[in-house]
Short mmCIF file of C-alpha atoms in Angstrom, two decimals:
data_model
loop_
_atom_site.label_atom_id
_atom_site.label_comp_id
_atom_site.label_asym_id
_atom_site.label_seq_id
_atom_site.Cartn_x
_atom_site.Cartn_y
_atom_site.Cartn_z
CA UNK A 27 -4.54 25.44 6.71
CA UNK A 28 -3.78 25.15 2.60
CA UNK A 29 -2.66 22.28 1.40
CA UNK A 30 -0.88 21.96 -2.10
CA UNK A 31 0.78 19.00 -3.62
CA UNK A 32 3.88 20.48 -5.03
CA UNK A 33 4.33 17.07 -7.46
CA UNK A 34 1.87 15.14 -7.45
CA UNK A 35 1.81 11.46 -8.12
CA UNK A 36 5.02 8.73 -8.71
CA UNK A 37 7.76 8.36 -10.77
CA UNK A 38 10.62 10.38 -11.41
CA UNK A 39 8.94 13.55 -10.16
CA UNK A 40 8.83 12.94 -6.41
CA UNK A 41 11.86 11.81 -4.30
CA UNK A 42 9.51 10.45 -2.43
CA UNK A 43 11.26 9.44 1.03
CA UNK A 44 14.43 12.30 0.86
CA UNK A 45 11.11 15.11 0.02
CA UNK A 46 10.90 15.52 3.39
CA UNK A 47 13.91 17.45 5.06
CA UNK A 48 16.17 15.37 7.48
CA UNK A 49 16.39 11.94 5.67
CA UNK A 50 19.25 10.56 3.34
CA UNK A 51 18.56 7.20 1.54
CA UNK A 52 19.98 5.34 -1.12
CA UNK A 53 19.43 2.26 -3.19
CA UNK A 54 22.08 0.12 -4.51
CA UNK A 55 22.60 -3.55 -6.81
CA UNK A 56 24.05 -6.00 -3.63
CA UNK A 57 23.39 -8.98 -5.97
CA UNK A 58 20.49 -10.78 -4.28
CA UNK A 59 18.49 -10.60 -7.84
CA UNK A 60 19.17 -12.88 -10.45
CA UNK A 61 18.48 -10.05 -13.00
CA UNK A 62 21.17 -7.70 -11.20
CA UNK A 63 18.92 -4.95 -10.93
CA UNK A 64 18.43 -2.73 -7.97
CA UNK A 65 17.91 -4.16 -4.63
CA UNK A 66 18.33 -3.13 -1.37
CA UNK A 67 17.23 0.96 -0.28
CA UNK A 68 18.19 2.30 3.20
CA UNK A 69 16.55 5.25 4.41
CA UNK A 70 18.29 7.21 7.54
CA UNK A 71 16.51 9.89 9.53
CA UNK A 72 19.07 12.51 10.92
CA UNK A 73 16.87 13.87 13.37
CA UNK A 74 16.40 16.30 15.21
CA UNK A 75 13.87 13.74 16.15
CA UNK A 76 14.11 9.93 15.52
CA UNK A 77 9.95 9.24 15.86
CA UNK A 78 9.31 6.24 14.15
CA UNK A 79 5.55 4.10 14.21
CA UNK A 80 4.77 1.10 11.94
CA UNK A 81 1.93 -1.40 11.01
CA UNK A 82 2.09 -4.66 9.86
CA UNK A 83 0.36 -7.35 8.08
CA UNK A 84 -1.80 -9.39 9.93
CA UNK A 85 -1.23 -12.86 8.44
CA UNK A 86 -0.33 -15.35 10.94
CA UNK A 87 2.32 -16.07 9.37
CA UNK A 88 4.60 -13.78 9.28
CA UNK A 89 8.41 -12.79 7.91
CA UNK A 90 11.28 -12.82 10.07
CA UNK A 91 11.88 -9.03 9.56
CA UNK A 92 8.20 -8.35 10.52
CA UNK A 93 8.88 -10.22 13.93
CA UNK A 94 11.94 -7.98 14.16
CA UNK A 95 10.76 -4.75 13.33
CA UNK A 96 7.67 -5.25 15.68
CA UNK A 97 9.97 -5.32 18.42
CA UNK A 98 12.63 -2.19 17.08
CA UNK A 99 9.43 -0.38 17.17
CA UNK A 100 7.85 -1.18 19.81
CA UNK A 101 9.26 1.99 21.86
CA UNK A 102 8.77 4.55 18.83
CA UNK A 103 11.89 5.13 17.79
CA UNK A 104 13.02 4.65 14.57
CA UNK A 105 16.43 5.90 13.12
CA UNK A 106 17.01 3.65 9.94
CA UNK A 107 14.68 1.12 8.15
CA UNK A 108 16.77 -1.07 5.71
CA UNK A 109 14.52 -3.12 2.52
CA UNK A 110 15.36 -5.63 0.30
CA UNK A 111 14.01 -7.59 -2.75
CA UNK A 112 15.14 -10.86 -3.92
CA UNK A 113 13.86 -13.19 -0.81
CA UNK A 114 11.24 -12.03 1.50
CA UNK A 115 12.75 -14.29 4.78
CA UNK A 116 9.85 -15.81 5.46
CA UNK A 117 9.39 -19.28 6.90
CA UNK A 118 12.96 -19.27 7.31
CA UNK A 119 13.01 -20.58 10.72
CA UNK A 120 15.98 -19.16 13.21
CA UNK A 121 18.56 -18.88 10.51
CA UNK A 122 16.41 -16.41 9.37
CA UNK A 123 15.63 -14.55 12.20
CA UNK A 124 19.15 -14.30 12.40
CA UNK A 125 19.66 -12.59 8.79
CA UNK A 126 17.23 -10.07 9.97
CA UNK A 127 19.17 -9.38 13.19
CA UNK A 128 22.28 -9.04 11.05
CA UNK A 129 21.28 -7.11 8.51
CA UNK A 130 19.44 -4.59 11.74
CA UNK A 131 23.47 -4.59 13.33
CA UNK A 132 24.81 -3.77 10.17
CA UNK A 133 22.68 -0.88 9.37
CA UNK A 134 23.74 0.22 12.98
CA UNK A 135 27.31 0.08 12.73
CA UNK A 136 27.17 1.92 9.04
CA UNK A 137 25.50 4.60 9.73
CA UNK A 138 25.66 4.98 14.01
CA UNK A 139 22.92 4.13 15.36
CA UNK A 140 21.06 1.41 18.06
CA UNK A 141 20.57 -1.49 15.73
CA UNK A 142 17.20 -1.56 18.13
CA UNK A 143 16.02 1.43 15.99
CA UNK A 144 16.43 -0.02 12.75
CA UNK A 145 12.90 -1.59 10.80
CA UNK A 146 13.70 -4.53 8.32
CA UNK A 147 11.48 -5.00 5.69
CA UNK A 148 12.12 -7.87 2.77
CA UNK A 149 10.02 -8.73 -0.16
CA UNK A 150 10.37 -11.83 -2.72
CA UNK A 151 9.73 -15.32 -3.15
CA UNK A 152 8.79 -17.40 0.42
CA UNK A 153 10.91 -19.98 2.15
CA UNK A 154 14.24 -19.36 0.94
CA UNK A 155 17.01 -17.99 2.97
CA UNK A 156 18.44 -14.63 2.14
CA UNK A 157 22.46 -15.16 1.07
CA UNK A 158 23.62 -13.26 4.30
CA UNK A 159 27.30 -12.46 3.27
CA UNK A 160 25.57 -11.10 -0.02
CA UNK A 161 23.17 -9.10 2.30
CA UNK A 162 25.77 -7.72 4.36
CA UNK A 163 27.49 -6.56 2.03
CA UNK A 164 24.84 -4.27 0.19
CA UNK A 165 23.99 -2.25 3.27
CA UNK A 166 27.91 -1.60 3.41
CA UNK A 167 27.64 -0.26 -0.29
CA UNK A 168 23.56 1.58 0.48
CA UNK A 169 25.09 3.18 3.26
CA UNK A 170 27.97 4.80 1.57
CA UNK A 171 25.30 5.74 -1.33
CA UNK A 172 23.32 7.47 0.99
CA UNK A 173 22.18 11.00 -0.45
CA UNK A 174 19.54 13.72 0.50
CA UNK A 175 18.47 13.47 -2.46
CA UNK A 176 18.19 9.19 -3.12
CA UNK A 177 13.80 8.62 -2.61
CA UNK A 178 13.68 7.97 -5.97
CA UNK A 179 16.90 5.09 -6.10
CA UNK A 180 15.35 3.81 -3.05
CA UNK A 181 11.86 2.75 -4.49
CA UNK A 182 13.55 1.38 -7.70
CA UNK A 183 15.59 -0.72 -5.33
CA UNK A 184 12.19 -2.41 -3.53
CA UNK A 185 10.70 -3.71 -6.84
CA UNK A 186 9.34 -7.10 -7.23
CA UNK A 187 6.83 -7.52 -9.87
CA UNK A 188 6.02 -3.77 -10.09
CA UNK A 189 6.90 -2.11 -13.15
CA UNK A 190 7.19 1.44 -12.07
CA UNK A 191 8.79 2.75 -8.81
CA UNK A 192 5.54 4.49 -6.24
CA UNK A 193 6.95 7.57 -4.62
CA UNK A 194 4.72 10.73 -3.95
CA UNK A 195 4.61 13.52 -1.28
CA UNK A 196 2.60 17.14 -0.24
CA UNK A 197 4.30 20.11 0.81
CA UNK A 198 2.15 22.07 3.51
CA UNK A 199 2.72 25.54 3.80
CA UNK A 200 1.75 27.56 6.79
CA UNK A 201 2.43 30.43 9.22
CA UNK A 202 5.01 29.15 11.54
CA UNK A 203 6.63 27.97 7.93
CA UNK A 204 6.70 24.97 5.53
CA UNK A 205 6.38 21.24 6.34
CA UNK A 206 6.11 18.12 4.17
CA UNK A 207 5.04 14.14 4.45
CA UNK A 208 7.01 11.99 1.95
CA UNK A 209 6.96 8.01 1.02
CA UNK A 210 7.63 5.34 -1.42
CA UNK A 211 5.85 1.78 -1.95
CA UNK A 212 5.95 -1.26 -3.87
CA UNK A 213 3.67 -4.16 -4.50
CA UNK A 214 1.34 -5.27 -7.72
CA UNK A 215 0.22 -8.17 -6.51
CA UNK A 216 -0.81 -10.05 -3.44
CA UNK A 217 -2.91 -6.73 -2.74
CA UNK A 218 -5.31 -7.23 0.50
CA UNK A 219 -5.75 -5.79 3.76
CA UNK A 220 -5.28 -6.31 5.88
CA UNK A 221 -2.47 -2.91 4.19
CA UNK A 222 -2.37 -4.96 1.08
CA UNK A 223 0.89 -6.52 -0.02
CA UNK A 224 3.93 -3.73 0.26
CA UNK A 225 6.49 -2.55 1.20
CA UNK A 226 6.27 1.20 2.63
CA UNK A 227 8.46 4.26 4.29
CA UNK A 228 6.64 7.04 4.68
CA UNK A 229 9.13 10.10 5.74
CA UNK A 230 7.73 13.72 7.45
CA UNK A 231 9.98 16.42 8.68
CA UNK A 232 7.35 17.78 10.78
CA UNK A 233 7.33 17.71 14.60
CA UNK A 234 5.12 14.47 15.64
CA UNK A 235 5.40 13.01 19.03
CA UNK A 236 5.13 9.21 18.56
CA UNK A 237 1.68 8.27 20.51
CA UNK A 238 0.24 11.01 17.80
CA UNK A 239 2.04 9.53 14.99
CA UNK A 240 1.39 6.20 15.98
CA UNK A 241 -2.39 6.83 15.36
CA UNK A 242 -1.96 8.63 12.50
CA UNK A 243 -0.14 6.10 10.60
CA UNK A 244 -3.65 3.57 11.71
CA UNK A 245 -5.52 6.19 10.63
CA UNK A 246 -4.56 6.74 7.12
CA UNK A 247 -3.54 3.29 6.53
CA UNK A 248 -7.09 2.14 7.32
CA UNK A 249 -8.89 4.48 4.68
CA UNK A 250 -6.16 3.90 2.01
CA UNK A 251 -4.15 0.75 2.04
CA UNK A 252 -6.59 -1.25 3.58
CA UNK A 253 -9.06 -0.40 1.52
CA UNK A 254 -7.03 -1.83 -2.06
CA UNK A 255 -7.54 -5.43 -2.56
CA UNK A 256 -6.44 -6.81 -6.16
CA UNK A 257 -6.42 -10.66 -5.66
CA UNK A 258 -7.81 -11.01 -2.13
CA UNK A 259 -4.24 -12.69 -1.36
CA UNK A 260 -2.81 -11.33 2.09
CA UNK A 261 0.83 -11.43 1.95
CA UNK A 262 3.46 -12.27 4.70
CA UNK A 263 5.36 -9.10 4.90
CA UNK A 264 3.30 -5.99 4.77
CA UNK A 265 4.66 -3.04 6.30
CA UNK A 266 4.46 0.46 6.55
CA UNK A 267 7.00 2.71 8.23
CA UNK A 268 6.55 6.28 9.47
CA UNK A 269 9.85 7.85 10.45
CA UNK A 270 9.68 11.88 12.09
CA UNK A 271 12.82 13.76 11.50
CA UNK A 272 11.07 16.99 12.90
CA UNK A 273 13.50 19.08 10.84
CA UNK A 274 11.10 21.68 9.96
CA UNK A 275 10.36 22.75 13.45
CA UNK A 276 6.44 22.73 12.89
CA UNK A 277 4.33 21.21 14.46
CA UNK A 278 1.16 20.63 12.68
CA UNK A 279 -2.28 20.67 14.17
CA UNK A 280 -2.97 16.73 14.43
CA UNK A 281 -5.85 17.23 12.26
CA UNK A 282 -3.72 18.32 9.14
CA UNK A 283 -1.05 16.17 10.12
CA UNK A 284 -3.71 13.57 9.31
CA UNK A 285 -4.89 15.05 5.99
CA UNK A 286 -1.38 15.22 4.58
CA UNK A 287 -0.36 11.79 5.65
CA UNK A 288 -3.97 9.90 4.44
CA UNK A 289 -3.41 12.35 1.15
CA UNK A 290 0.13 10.51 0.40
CA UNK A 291 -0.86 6.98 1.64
CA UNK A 292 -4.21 7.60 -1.04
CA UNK A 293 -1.89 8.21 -3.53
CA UNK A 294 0.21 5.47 -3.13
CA UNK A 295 -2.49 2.98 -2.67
CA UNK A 296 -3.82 4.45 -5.99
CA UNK A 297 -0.60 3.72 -8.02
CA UNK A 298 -0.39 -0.11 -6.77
CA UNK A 299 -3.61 -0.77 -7.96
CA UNK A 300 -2.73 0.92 -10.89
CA UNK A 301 0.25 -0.60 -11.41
CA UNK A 302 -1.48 -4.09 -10.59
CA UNK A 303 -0.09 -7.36 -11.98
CA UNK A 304 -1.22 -7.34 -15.30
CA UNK A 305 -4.55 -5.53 -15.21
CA UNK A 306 -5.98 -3.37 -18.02
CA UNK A 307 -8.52 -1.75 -15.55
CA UNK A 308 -8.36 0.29 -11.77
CA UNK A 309 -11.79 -0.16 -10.45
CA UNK A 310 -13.22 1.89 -7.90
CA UNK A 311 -16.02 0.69 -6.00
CA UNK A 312 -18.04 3.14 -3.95
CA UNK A 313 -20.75 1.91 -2.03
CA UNK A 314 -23.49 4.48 -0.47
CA UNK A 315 -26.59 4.61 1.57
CA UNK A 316 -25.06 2.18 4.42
CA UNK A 317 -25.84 1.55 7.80
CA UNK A 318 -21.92 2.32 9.19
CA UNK A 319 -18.69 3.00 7.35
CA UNK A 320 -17.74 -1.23 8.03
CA UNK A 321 -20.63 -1.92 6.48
CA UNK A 322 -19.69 -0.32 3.55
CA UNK A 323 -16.50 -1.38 3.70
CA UNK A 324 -17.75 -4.75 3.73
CA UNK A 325 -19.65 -4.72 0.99
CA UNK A 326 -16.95 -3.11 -1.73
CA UNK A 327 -14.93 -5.32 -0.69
CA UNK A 328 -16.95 -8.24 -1.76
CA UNK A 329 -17.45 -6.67 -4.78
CA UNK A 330 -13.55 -6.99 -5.03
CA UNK A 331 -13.26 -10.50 -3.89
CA UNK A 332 -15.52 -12.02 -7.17
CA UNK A 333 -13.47 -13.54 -9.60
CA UNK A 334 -16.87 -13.39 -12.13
CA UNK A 335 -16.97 -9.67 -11.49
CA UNK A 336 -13.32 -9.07 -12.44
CA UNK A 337 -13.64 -11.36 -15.07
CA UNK A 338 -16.36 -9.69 -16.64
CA UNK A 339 -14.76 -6.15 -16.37
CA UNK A 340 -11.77 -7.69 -18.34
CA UNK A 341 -13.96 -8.59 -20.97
CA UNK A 342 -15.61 -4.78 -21.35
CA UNK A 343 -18.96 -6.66 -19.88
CA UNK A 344 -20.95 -4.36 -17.40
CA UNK A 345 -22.28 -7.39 -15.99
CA UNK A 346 -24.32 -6.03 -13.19
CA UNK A 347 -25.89 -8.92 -11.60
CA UNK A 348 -22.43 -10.31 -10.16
CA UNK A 349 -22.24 -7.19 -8.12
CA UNK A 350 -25.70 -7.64 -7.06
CA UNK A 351 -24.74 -11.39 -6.07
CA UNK A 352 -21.53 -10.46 -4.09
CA UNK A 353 -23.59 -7.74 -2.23
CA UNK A 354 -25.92 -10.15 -0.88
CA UNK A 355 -23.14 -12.30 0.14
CA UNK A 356 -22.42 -9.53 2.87
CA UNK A 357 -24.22 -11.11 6.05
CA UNK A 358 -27.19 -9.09 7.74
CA UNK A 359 -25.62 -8.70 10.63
CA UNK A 360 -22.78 -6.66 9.12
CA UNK A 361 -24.72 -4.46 6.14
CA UNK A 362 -28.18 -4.25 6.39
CA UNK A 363 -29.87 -3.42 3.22
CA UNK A 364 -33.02 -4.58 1.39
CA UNK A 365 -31.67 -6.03 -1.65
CA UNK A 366 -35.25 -4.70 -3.73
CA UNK A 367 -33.72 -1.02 -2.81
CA UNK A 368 -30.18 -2.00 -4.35
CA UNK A 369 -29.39 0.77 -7.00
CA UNK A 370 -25.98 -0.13 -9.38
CA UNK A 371 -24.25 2.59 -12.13
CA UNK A 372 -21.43 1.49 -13.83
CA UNK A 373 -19.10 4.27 -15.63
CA UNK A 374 -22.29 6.80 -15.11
CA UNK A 375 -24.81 4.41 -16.98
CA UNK A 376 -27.39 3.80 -13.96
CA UNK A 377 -27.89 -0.40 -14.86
CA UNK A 378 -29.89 -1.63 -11.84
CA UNK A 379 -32.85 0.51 -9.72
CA UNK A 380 -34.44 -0.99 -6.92
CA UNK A 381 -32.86 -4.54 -7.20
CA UNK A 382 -34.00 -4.78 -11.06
CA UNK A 383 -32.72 -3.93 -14.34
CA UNK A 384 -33.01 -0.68 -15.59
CA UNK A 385 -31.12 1.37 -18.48
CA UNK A 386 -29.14 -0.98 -21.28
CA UNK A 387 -26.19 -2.69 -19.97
CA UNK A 388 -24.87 -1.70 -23.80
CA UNK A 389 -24.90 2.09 -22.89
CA UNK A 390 -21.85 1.31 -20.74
CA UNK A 391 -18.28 1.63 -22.22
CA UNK A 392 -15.60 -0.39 -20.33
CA UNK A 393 -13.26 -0.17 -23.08
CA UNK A 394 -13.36 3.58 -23.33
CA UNK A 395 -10.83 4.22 -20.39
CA UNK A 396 -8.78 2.24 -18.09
CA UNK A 397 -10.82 4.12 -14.70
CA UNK A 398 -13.93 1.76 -14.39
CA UNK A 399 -16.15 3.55 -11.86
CA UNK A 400 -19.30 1.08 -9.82
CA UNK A 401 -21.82 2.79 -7.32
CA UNK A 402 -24.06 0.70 -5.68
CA UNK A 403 -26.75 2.55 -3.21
CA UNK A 404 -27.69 0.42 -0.78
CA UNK A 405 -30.55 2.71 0.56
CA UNK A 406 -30.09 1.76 4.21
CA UNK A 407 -28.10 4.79 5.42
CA UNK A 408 -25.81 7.18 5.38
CA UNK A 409 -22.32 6.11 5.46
CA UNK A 410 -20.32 5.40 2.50
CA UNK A 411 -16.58 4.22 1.66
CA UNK A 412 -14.72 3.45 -1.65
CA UNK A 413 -12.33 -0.03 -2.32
CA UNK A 414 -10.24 -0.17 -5.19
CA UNK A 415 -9.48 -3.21 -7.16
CA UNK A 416 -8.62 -4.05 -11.06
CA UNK A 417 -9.76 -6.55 -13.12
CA UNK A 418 -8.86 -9.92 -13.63
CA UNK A 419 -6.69 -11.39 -16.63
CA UNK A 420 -4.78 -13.73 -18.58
CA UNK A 421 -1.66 -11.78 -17.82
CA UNK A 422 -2.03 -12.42 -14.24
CA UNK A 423 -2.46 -15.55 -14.39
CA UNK A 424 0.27 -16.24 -16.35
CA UNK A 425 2.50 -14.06 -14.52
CA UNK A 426 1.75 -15.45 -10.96
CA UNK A 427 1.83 -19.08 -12.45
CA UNK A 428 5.53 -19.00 -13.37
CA UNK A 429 6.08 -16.48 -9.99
CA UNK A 430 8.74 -19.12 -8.73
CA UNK A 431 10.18 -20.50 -11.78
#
């Protein structure tokens, strides 16, 4: 099988969530924002099938619409999934479990279906009820908006701090005919796994039973979205939607069902850290020569955690020794390595060989490109794995300083 992104990357070139044939979605100004822009998106699946899986975040504590969703599904069907920004409805207490069970019945009655098979996802500030009448009222309005062609109002309408809307999808051609895997995202900050902090629907009009997209979606999300981490902050509300309208009448081979959904979830993962509360740099972090894909796992992701690394990529300083330090933070038992067999390039410029210095740390030009690229060689293996972050700045913490006020 070919595949071939027909347009590639966010913005106002991909509809995102309506790509995918079978799917209306809309998004719509119901007032919950003090600025009055965009925000509450509904996305409806009009079948043939209604397959829907989801993942979550794993913070213990956890949103009221996460604790609903789980249970809408739980039996993999999903027909709606309803997002708002302005309040995520967490720590909210019963109230605001209730809001969440509302706004689910709502949906239902709008657009007829089992409020059951509708996801709630909410994204904002934490602790503060969302104004139900307000609420209410929006997914009246979203669901007469709704339009085969509204992806793109959607992901404006799930914006927090980002400052462009993430949509992207892949068209797969074949014999038995055409299918494609659509989705929109938000978040630019509170990026960690576990899926990093978003908001997701990710839409296919292929045929997908749900046990196979069920491990698809943990699949994909495990090599993409758990594998960004800006700030090492794990938010309350993750969550990623799949929804199967099987209105192409292919089904894919599960192996390039796989490949188009991880190539979509890549992308999107790639334009949050890009679009990363005020960051001048996307770094990716590849680490080779490991013992097991964990391990290096493990160890870029350290290498994302340091506040002294991020730092000193902000300041255009390829400071190689605070990667070497995070590496050896990475326990024994997890990522074995000999740190005198460590090898570290920066942006090409090889800057550490066997655990020592080697060419001039002044060769390397952080300033010449927003893309910073580190490879550390570990020399203990053969597995490898990539983790994205961006660097660390004033901006952000100016931005995330005033986040409530």
């Amino acid at each position: 099988m070919t595949m071939t992104t027909e347009l590639p990357g966010g913005g106002a070139s991909s509809a995102g969530v309506t790509e995918a044939k079978g799917f209306r979605a809309s998004g719509v100004t119901a007032g919950l924002k003090p600025s009055g822009r965009p925000d509450l998106a509904l996305i409806v699946n009009d079948g043939p099938l209604q397959v829907g899986a989801a993942v979550f975040t794993t913070n213990r504590v956890q949103g009221a619409p996460v604790k609903w969703s789980r249970q809408a599904v739980s039996d993999g069907v999903v027909s709606a999934v309803v997002m708002n920004s302005g309040g995520a409805n967490v720590s909210t207490g019963a109230p605001g479990f209730q809001d969440a069970h509302s706004t689910a019945e709502r949906v239902g009655a709008a657009v007829g279906v089992s409020a059951g098979d509708v996801v709630v996802g909410s994204t904002g500030l934490i602790g503060e009820r969302l104004p139900r009448e307000i609420l209410l009222s929006g997914v009246d309005q979203a669901a007469a908006a709704l339009d085969p062609n509204g992806g793109y109002a959607a992901a404006v309408a799930i914006m927090t701090t980002d400052t462009v809307p993430k949509t992207s999808h892949i068209g797969v051609p074949g014999d038995d005919g055409d299918w494609t895997v659509g989705g929109m995202a938000k978040g630019a900050g509170m990026l960690a796994p576990a899926l990093a902090t978003m908001l997701c629907v990710i839409t296919t009009d292929a045929v997908v039973d749900a046990a196979a997209a069920d491990a698809a979606l943990r699949a994909a999300t495990a090599r993409t979205f758990d594998r960004i981490d800006s700030d090492g902050c794990m938010s309350t509300s993750d969550t990623v939607v799949l929804m199967v309208s099987g209105a192409s009448g292919v089904r894919p081979d599960p192996a390039g069902f796989l490949a188009a959904l991880e190539s979509v979830c890549a992308d999107l993962a790639r334009q949050l850290v890009a679009d990363a509360e005020g960051a001048n740099h996307d770094i990716a972090i590849t680490v080779s020569g490991a013992t097991s894909e964990a391990a290096a796992v493990a160890v870029g992701r350290a290498i994302a955690r340091s506040n002294l690394f991020k730092t000193a990529i902000y300041g255009n300083d390829p400071n190689w020794g605070r990667v070497l330090a995070q590496v050896g933070t990475v326990p024994e038992e997890v990522a074995p390595f000999d740190p005198d067999e460590i090898d570290v390039t920066i942006n090409g410029v090889q800057v550490c060989r066997a655990g020592a210095g080697y060419a001039d740390r002044k060769l390397v030009n952080l300033a010449a490109a927003r893309l910073v690229t580190v490879f550390v060689d570990l020399h203990a293996g053969d597995a490898i794995a990539t983790v994205w972050t961006n660097d660390l700045t004033h901006a952000y913490v100016s931005e995330n300083s005033e986040y409530s006020t």
